[in-house]
Coordinates of C-alpha atoms and ligand atoms in Angstrom, one line a residue:
A1 CA 3.1 44.7 -8.2
I2 CA 5.9 46.7 -9.7
R3 CA 5.9 50.5 -8.5
L4 CA 6.8 53.3 -11.1
S5 CA 7.8 57.0 -10.1
I6 CA 6.0 59.7 -12.5
D7 CA 9.2 61.8 -11.8
G8 CA 11.4 61.2 -14.9
V9 CA 8.9 58.4 -16.3
A10 CA 9.3 60.0 -19.8
S11 CA 12.7 57.9 -19.5
H12 CA 10.7 54.7 -20.1
F13 CA 9.6 56.1 -23.7
P14 CA 12.5 55.8 -26.1
I15 CA 10.7 58.2 -28.7
L16 CA 10.9 61.0 -26.4
N17 CA 14.5 60.8 -25.7
R18 CA 15.9 61.1 -28.7
P19 CA 16.7 64.6 -30.6
L20 CA 15.0 65.6 -33.2
P21 CA 16.3 66.3 -36.8
N22 CA 16.8 70.0 -36.0
G23 CA 18.2 69.3 -32.7
K24 CA 15.3 70.2 -30.5
R25 CA 14.1 67.8 -27.7
T26 CA 10.2 66.7 -28.7
I27 CA 7.5 68.1 -26.6
F28 CA 4.6 65.7 -27.3
L29 CA 1.5 67.3 -26.6
D30 CA -0.7 65.0 -29.0
S31 CA -1.5 62.3 -26.5
G32 CA -5.2 62.8 -26.9
A33 CA -4.6 61.5 -30.7
S34 CA -2.1 59.1 -29.8
A35 CA 0.1 58.4 -26.9
Q36 CA 3.7 57.2 -27.3
K37 CA 4.8 54.1 -26.0
P38 CA 6.8 52.7 -23.0
K39 CA 9.9 50.5 -24.0
V40 CA 8.3 47.6 -22.0
V41 CA 5.2 47.8 -24.5
I42 CA 7.6 47.7 -27.6
D43 CA 9.6 45.1 -26.0
K44 CA 6.3 43.0 -25.9
E45 CA 5.8 43.1 -29.3
R46 CA 9.3 41.9 -30.0
E47 CA 8.9 39.2 -27.2
V48 CA 5.9 37.7 -28.5
Q49 CA 7.0 37.4 -32.4
E50 CA 10.5 36.4 -31.2
E51 CA 9.8 33.8 -28.3
Y52 CA 6.1 32.4 -28.8
Y53 CA 3.8 33.8 -31.7
A54 CA 1.2 31.7 -32.8
N55 CA -2.5 32.1 -34.0
A56 CA -4.8 32.6 -31.0
F57 CA -7.2 29.8 -30.0
R58 CA -6.4 27.2 -32.5
G59 CA -3.1 25.6 -31.6
R60 CA -2.6 22.9 -28.9
Y61 CA 1.5 23.1 -29.1
Y62 CA 3.4 25.2 -26.6
F63 CA 3.2 28.5 -28.9
G64 CA -0.4 28.3 -29.1
Q65 CA -1.0 27.8 -25.4
R66 CA 1.3 30.4 -24.4
I67 CA -0.4 33.0 -26.6
D68 CA -3.6 32.0 -25.0
D69 CA -2.7 32.3 -21.7
A70 CA -1.4 35.8 -22.9
I71 CA -4.7 36.9 -24.3
E72 CA -6.7 35.9 -21.6
S73 CA -4.1 37.5 -18.9
T74 CA -4.8 41.0 -21.0
R75 CA -8.6 40.4 -21.0
Q76 CA -8.4 39.8 -17.2
A77 CA -6.4 43.1 -16.7
T78 CA -8.7 44.7 -18.9
A79 CA -11.9 43.6 -16.6
N80 CA -9.8 44.9 -13.7
L81 CA -9.3 48.3 -15.2
V82 CA -12.7 49.2 -16.0
G83 CA -14.1 47.1 -13.3
A84 CA -15.9 44.5 -15.1
G85 CA -17.3 41.5 -12.7
R86 CA -16.2 38.8 -15.3
P87 CA -13.4 38.4 -18.2
D88 CA -15.6 37.5 -20.6
E89 CA -17.3 40.9 -20.6
I90 CA -14.1 42.2 -22.6
V91 CA -14.2 41.8 -26.4
F92 CA -11.1 42.7 -28.2
T93 CA -11.7 44.9 -31.3
A94 CA -9.6 47.2 -33.8
G95 CA -10.1 50.2 -31.7
T96 CA -13.0 52.5 -29.9
T97 CA -14.4 53.1 -33.8
M98 CA -15.2 49.4 -34.2
S99 CA -16.4 49.0 -30.8
I100 CA -19.1 51.8 -31.3
N101 CA -20.0 50.3 -34.6
M102 CA -20.2 47.1 -33.1
V103 CA -22.8 48.3 -30.8
A104 CA -24.8 50.5 -32.8
S105 CA -25.2 47.4 -35.5
A106 CA -25.1 44.4 -33.2
Y107 CA -27.4 45.9 -30.3
G108 CA -28.9 48.9 -32.3
D109 CA -30.3 46.9 -35.2
K110 CA -31.9 44.5 -33.0
N111 CA -33.2 46.6 -30.4
V112 CA -34.1 50.7 -31.8
R113 CA -37.4 50.6 -33.2
P114 CA -39.3 53.1 -35.5
G115 CA -40.0 56.4 -33.4
D116 CA -37.4 55.5 -30.6
E117 CA -34.8 58.2 -29.7
I118 CA -31.2 57.6 -29.6
V119 CA -29.3 60.6 -27.4
I120 CA -25.7 61.7 -28.4
T121 CA -24.1 65.3 -27.2
E122 CA -22.8 68.0 -28.6
L123 CA -19.5 67.2 -27.3
E124 CA -19.0 63.5 -29.7
H125 CA -16.4 62.7 -31.4
H126 CA -17.5 61.7 -34.9
A127 CA -17.0 57.7 -33.9
N128 CA -19.4 58.3 -31.2
F129 CA -21.9 60.7 -33.7
V130 CA -22.0 59.4 -37.1
P131 CA -22.5 55.6 -36.4
W132 CA -25.6 56.6 -34.2
Q133 CA -26.8 59.0 -36.9
A134 CA -26.4 56.3 -39.6
L135 CA -28.5 53.9 -37.2
A136 CA -31.2 56.4 -36.4
K137 CA -31.5 56.5 -40.4
R138 CA -31.5 52.7 -40.8
R139 CA -34.4 51.9 -38.2
G140 CA -36.3 55.3 -38.4
A141 CA -35.4 56.5 -35.0
K142 CA -34.6 60.1 -33.9
L143 CA -31.3 61.3 -33.2
R144 CA -31.2 63.9 -30.4
I145 CA -28.3 65.7 -29.5
L146 CA -27.5 66.7 -25.9
P147 CA -26.6 70.6 -26.0
I148 CA -23.8 71.9 -24.2
T149 CA -23.6 75.1 -21.9
N150 CA -21.3 77.9 -23.1
D151 CA -19.1 76.6 -20.6
G152 CA -18.8 73.1 -22.8
L153 CA -20.7 71.1 -19.5
L154 CA -24.0 69.3 -19.9
S155 CA -26.4 70.6 -17.7
N156 CA -28.8 68.6 -15.3
E157 CA -31.6 70.4 -17.2
A158 CA -30.6 69.4 -20.9
I159 CA -29.9 65.9 -19.8
E160 CA -33.3 65.8 -17.9
S161 CA -35.2 67.3 -21.0
T162 CA -33.8 65.1 -23.3
I163 CA -33.4 61.1 -21.8
N164 CA -37.3 60.2 -21.9
E165 CA -39.4 56.9 -22.0
K166 CA -38.4 56.8 -25.8
T167 CA -34.8 56.7 -25.4
A168 CA -33.5 53.7 -26.5
I169 CA -29.8 54.0 -26.1
V170 CA -27.8 57.0 -24.7
A171 CA -24.0 57.2 -26.1
V172 CA -21.6 59.7 -24.0
T173 CA -18.1 60.6 -23.9
S174 CA -16.6 60.3 -20.7
M175 CA -14.0 63.2 -21.5
S176 CA -14.0 65.2 -24.6
N177 CA -11.3 65.2 -26.7
V178 CA -11.5 68.7 -27.4
L179 CA -12.9 70.5 -24.5
G180 CA -11.6 67.7 -21.7
T181 CA -15.5 67.9 -20.3
L182 CA -16.1 65.3 -18.1
P183 CA -19.8 64.3 -18.3
P184 CA -22.0 63.2 -15.4
I185 CA -22.0 59.4 -16.3
E186 CA -23.9 58.3 -13.0
K187 CA -26.7 60.9 -13.6
I188 CA -26.8 60.1 -17.2
T189 CA -26.7 56.4 -16.5
H190 CA -29.6 56.3 -13.5
L191 CA -31.9 58.5 -15.8
A192 CA -31.3 56.5 -18.7
H193 CA -32.2 53.2 -16.9
Q194 CA -35.4 54.6 -15.1
C195 CA -36.2 55.0 -18.7
G196 CA -35.6 51.6 -20.0
A197 CA -32.6 52.5 -22.1
V198 CA -28.9 51.4 -22.3
V199 CA -26.0 53.5 -22.0
L200 CA -22.5 53.6 -23.9
V201 CA -19.7 55.4 -22.7
D202 CA -17.0 56.3 -24.9
A203 CA -13.9 56.1 -22.7
A204 CA -11.4 56.6 -25.0
Q205 CA -9.8 60.1 -23.8
S206 CA -10.9 59.4 -20.2
I207 CA -9.0 56.0 -20.1
P208 CA -5.6 57.2 -19.6
H209 CA -6.2 59.7 -16.9
Q210 CA -9.1 58.3 -14.9
R211 CA -10.3 55.5 -12.9
I212 CA -13.8 54.4 -14.5
D213 CA -15.8 51.5 -12.6
V214 CA -18.5 50.0 -14.7
V215 CA -20.3 48.5 -12.3
K216 CA -20.5 51.3 -10.0
S217 CA -21.4 53.8 -12.6
E218 CA -24.0 51.3 -14.0
I219 CA -22.4 51.4 -17.9
D220 CA -23.8 49.0 -20.3
F221 CA -21.4 49.4 -23.0
L222 CA -18.1 51.0 -22.5
T223 CA -15.5 51.5 -25.6
F224 CA -11.8 52.4 -26.0
S225 CA -8.4 52.0 -27.8
G226 CA -5.1 50.7 -27.1
H227 CA -3.1 53.3 -28.7
K228 CA -4.3 56.3 -26.4
L229 CA -3.5 54.1 -23.3
Y230 CA 0.0 53.9 -24.2
G231 CA -0.4 50.6 -25.7
P232 CA -0.3 49.6 -29.8
T233 CA -2.4 50.7 -32.4
G234 CA -4.9 48.0 -34.1
V235 CA -6.3 46.8 -30.9
G236 CA -9.7 48.1 -28.6
V237 CA -11.7 47.2 -26.1
L238 CA -15.7 47.0 -25.9
Y239 CA -16.8 46.2 -22.5
G240 CA -20.4 45.2 -22.4
R241 CA -22.6 43.6 -19.4
Y242 CA -22.6 40.1 -20.1
D243 CA -26.9 39.5 -20.8
L244 CA -26.6 42.4 -23.2
L245 CA -23.7 40.6 -25.3
T246 CA -25.6 37.4 -25.0
E247 CA -28.5 38.8 -26.3
M248 CA -26.7 40.7 -29.2
D249 CA -26.7 39.6 -32.8
P250 CA -22.9 38.7 -33.9
F251 CA -21.3 41.8 -36.0
M252 CA -18.8 39.9 -37.8
Y253 CA -19.4 36.2 -39.3
G254 CA -16.2 33.9 -39.9
G255 CA -14.0 31.4 -37.6
H256 CA -13.9 31.3 -34.0
M257 CA -17.2 33.2 -33.2
I258 CA -19.2 30.0 -34.0
S259 CA -20.4 26.9 -31.8
Q260 CA -21.3 24.7 -34.8
V261 CA -21.7 25.5 -38.3
G262 CA -23.9 23.4 -40.8
R263 CA -25.0 23.7 -44.6
E264 CA -28.1 25.5 -43.7
E265 CA -27.7 26.8 -40.2
S266 CA -24.8 27.9 -37.6
N267 CA -25.0 29.0 -34.0
W268 CA -22.5 31.1 -32.1
A269 CA -20.0 30.7 -29.6
L270 CA -20.6 32.7 -26.1
P271 CA -19.3 36.0 -25.5
P272 CA -16.7 37.3 -25.9
A273 CA -15.8 34.6 -28.8
K274 CA -19.0 35.5 -30.3
F275 CA -17.8 38.7 -31.1
E276 CA -13.9 38.0 -32.0
A277 CA -14.4 36.6 -35.6
G278 CA -11.3 36.0 -37.5
T279 CA -7.6 36.0 -36.4
M280 CA -7.2 38.7 -33.8
P281 CA -4.6 41.5 -33.6
I282 CA -2.9 39.0 -31.3
V283 CA 0.4 40.6 -30.6
Q284 CA -1.0 44.1 -30.3
I285 CA -3.4 42.3 -27.4
V286 CA -0.5 40.8 -25.6
S287 CA 1.1 44.1 -25.8
L288 CA -1.7 46.2 -24.6
G289 CA -1.6 44.1 -21.1
A290 CA 1.9 45.2 -21.0
A291 CA 0.5 49.2 -21.3
I292 CA -1.9 48.2 -18.7
E293 CA 0.6 46.8 -16.4
F294 CA 2.9 50.0 -17.1
V295 CA -0.1 52.4 -16.3
N296 CA -0.9 50.3 -13.1
A297 CA 2.8 50.7 -12.1
V298 CA 3.0 54.2 -12.0
G299 CA -0.8 54.5 -10.9
L300 CA -3.7 56.2 -12.6
D301 CA -4.3 58.3 -9.2
V302 CA -0.9 59.7 -9.3
I303 CA -1.0 60.2 -13.4
G304 CA -4.1 61.7 -12.9
K305 CA -3.1 64.3 -10.3
H306 CA 0.2 65.1 -12.2
E307 CA -1.6 65.8 -15.4
H308 CA -4.1 68.2 -13.5
S309 CA -1.2 70.4 -12.1
L310 CA 0.3 70.7 -15.8
L311 CA -3.3 71.7 -16.9
Q312 CA -3.4 74.3 -14.1
L313 CA -0.5 75.4 -15.2
A314 CA -1.1 75.6 -18.5
H315 CA -4.3 77.7 -18.4
Q316 CA -2.6 79.9 -15.9
R317 CA 0.0 80.7 -18.7
L318 CA -2.0 80.4 -22.0
T319 CA -4.5 82.9 -20.4
E320 CA -1.8 85.5 -19.9
I321 CA -1.8 85.6 -23.8
D322 CA -3.5 88.5 -25.3
G323 CA -6.5 87.5 -27.8
L324 CA -6.0 83.5 -26.5
T325 CA -9.4 81.9 -25.7
I326 CA -9.5 78.9 -23.9
Y327 CA -12.9 76.7 -25.1
G328 CA -14.8 74.3 -22.2
P329 CA -14.6 74.1 -18.7
Q330 CA -12.4 75.3 -15.8
P331 CA -9.5 73.2 -15.5
D332 CA -10.8 71.9 -12.1
N333 CA -14.0 70.4 -14.1
K334 CA -11.8 68.6 -16.8
G335 CA -9.7 66.4 -18.2
S336 CA -5.7 67.5 -19.4
I337 CA -6.6 68.8 -22.7
V338 CA -6.5 72.3 -23.5
S339 CA -8.1 73.6 -27.1
F340 CA -7.9 77.4 -27.7
S341 CA -8.2 80.0 -30.2
I342 CA -5.9 83.4 -30.9
Q343 CA -7.4 86.3 -32.4
G344 CA -5.5 87.2 -35.7
V345 CA -3.6 84.0 -35.7
S346 CA -4.3 81.1 -37.9
S347 CA -4.3 77.8 -35.9
E348 CA -2.2 76.1 -38.6
D349 CA 0.6 78.8 -38.9
L350 CA 0.6 78.3 -35.1
A351 CA 1.2 74.5 -35.2
I352 CA 4.0 75.2 -37.5
R353 CA 5.6 77.5 -35.1
L354 CA 5.4 75.0 -32.6
D355 CA 6.6 72.5 -34.6
E356 CA 9.7 74.1 -35.4
A357 CA 10.2 74.7 -31.6
G358 CA 9.7 70.4 -31.3
I359 CA 6.3 71.3 -29.7
F360 CA 4.2 68.8 -31.1
T361 CA 0.2 69.9 -31.2
R362 CA -2.7 69.3 -33.1
H363 CA -5.0 71.8 -34.7
G364 CA -8.3 71.5 -36.9
H365 CA -11.9 70.4 -35.8
H366 CA -10.7 67.2 -34.0
C367 CA -12.9 65.1 -35.2
A368 CA -16.0 66.8 -34.0
M369 CA -17.4 69.1 -36.4
V370 CA -20.8 69.8 -34.6
L371 CA -18.8 70.7 -31.6
H372 CA -16.7 73.5 -33.1
E373 CA -20.0 74.7 -34.9
R374 CA -21.5 75.1 -31.5
L375 CA -18.0 76.8 -30.5
G376 CA -18.1 79.3 -33.4
V377 CA -14.9 78.4 -34.6
P378 CA -13.6 76.1 -37.5
A379 CA -10.4 75.1 -36.0
T380 CA -8.7 75.3 -32.5
T381 CA -5.3 74.3 -31.3
R382 CA -5.3 71.4 -29.1
A383 CA -2.6 70.6 -26.6
S384 CA -3.4 67.2 -25.0
I385 CA -1.4 66.3 -21.6
G386 CA 0.1 62.5 -21.1
M387 CA 1.8 61.1 -17.7
Y388 CA 5.5 61.9 -19.4
N389 CA 4.5 65.7 -19.7
T390 CA 6.3 68.4 -17.3
T391 CA 6.2 72.0 -16.2
E392 CA 9.3 72.6 -18.8
D393 CA 7.1 71.1 -21.6
I394 CA 4.0 73.5 -20.2
D395 CA 6.5 76.6 -19.7
E396 CA 7.9 76.2 -23.5
L397 CA 4.5 75.6 -25.0
A398 CA 3.7 79.1 -23.2
R399 CA 6.8 81.0 -24.2
T400 CA 6.5 79.3 -27.9
V401 CA 3.1 80.0 -28.4
K402 CA 3.8 84.1 -27.2
S403 CA 6.4 84.6 -29.2
A404 CA 4.8 82.9 -32.2
V405 CA 1.8 85.6 -31.7
K406 CA 4.2 88.4 -31.9
Q407 CA 5.5 87.3 -35.3
L408 CA 1.9 86.3 -36.9
R409 CA -0.7 88.7 -35.7
V410 CA -2.5 90.2 -38.8
Ligands
LIG501 N1 -13.6 58.7 -29.1 C1 -13.0 59.8 -28.9 C2 -13.5 60.8 -27.8 C3 -11.7 60.0 -29.1 O1 -10.8 60.7 -28.8 C4 -11.3 59.0 -30.3 C5 -9.9 59.0 -30.8 N2 -9.7 60.4 -31.5 C6 -12.2 58.0 -31.0 C7 -13.3 58.0 -30.2 C8 -11.6 56.9 -32.0 O2 -11.0 56.0 -31.7 P1 -10.0 55.1 -32.5 O3 -9.8 56.3 -33.8 O4 -9.0 54.7 -32.0 O5 -11.2 54.4 -33.0

């Protein structure tokens, strides 16, 4: 396998190597929203369309065979990435949001009964919140929201007092997109399984930073998006335990997901085809394979370590700033995201100042309104770190925040 050094890895990302219209260098600190793409991913999209593009699973000709092989090779690489036992446990979707909706409908509508409980947490992104709220309403079930501690953690007491015999599904993030919190997934899966519940893990944020193993951690469903893993938009993944995928109803009906269609009745193909109705995001799936290969070449462990040292530096430098509050756990206990607010400074004004300096962060509620309500702030500024960030990026962030605060504070 090819190895790539993390030093200078930014040179593989064309967008980071062009000056901005104002002449500044791009300091991209919004990878939590969507990561930039390495050249190999961009090249792969072009290669597919220039050299062997065709619809998938339909054509018995040269292009069709190459496309089918390329899609199955991404499926295998994805299975390896998450530790799935077999590639047909990997369903390609449009993204995390679709994957979660698929489980809420295709598993939830069939298995959740009136009086059951669905457990989520205060940390969840709206994508792992609203589908469960809607399912609970449809099925007459109760939605229970695991509270966080003041440090943004999930305590054992909260977990143990919320998951019980009535729990049908637990849906939890493996890394908060606001606080960086890393919930204790194995503790949750063990307890949920003792109670006869299944667990969905929303790995949208953790997947580019941290190895996850669905078998070792006994995860029933796992979801993520290609675009946060340095891959294209429009493609996502649902890992499902094979027996659960087999038992689930289809989510969408159409071409490719059937085995036999009659005038009155039809029956379904085996997973994963059963959940892949219609023409798939072919180019994006193949290019996601290139993204996974790239991440593997740098090494998830190396990436995680690099980002962690930047996270520590960010905490150190930002806490020096007067009136600045960082939300959530200490850096040793979280993934590489820093969300903060500054007394007397609006997060929007700050974002504008940062933008002028070429520093791209995000401000607002980050699709986590319930969490911000819990934190007691309407909006935060979020810097999320990717493999291409450097100590200079973090220094520049801290320096610019410091000087912006002097000018902006009311
Ligand atoms: N869950 C989490 C934790 C996220 O951060 C995001 C993306 N911000 C999503 C789900 C939704 O992902 P997508 O928009 O790609 O469907």
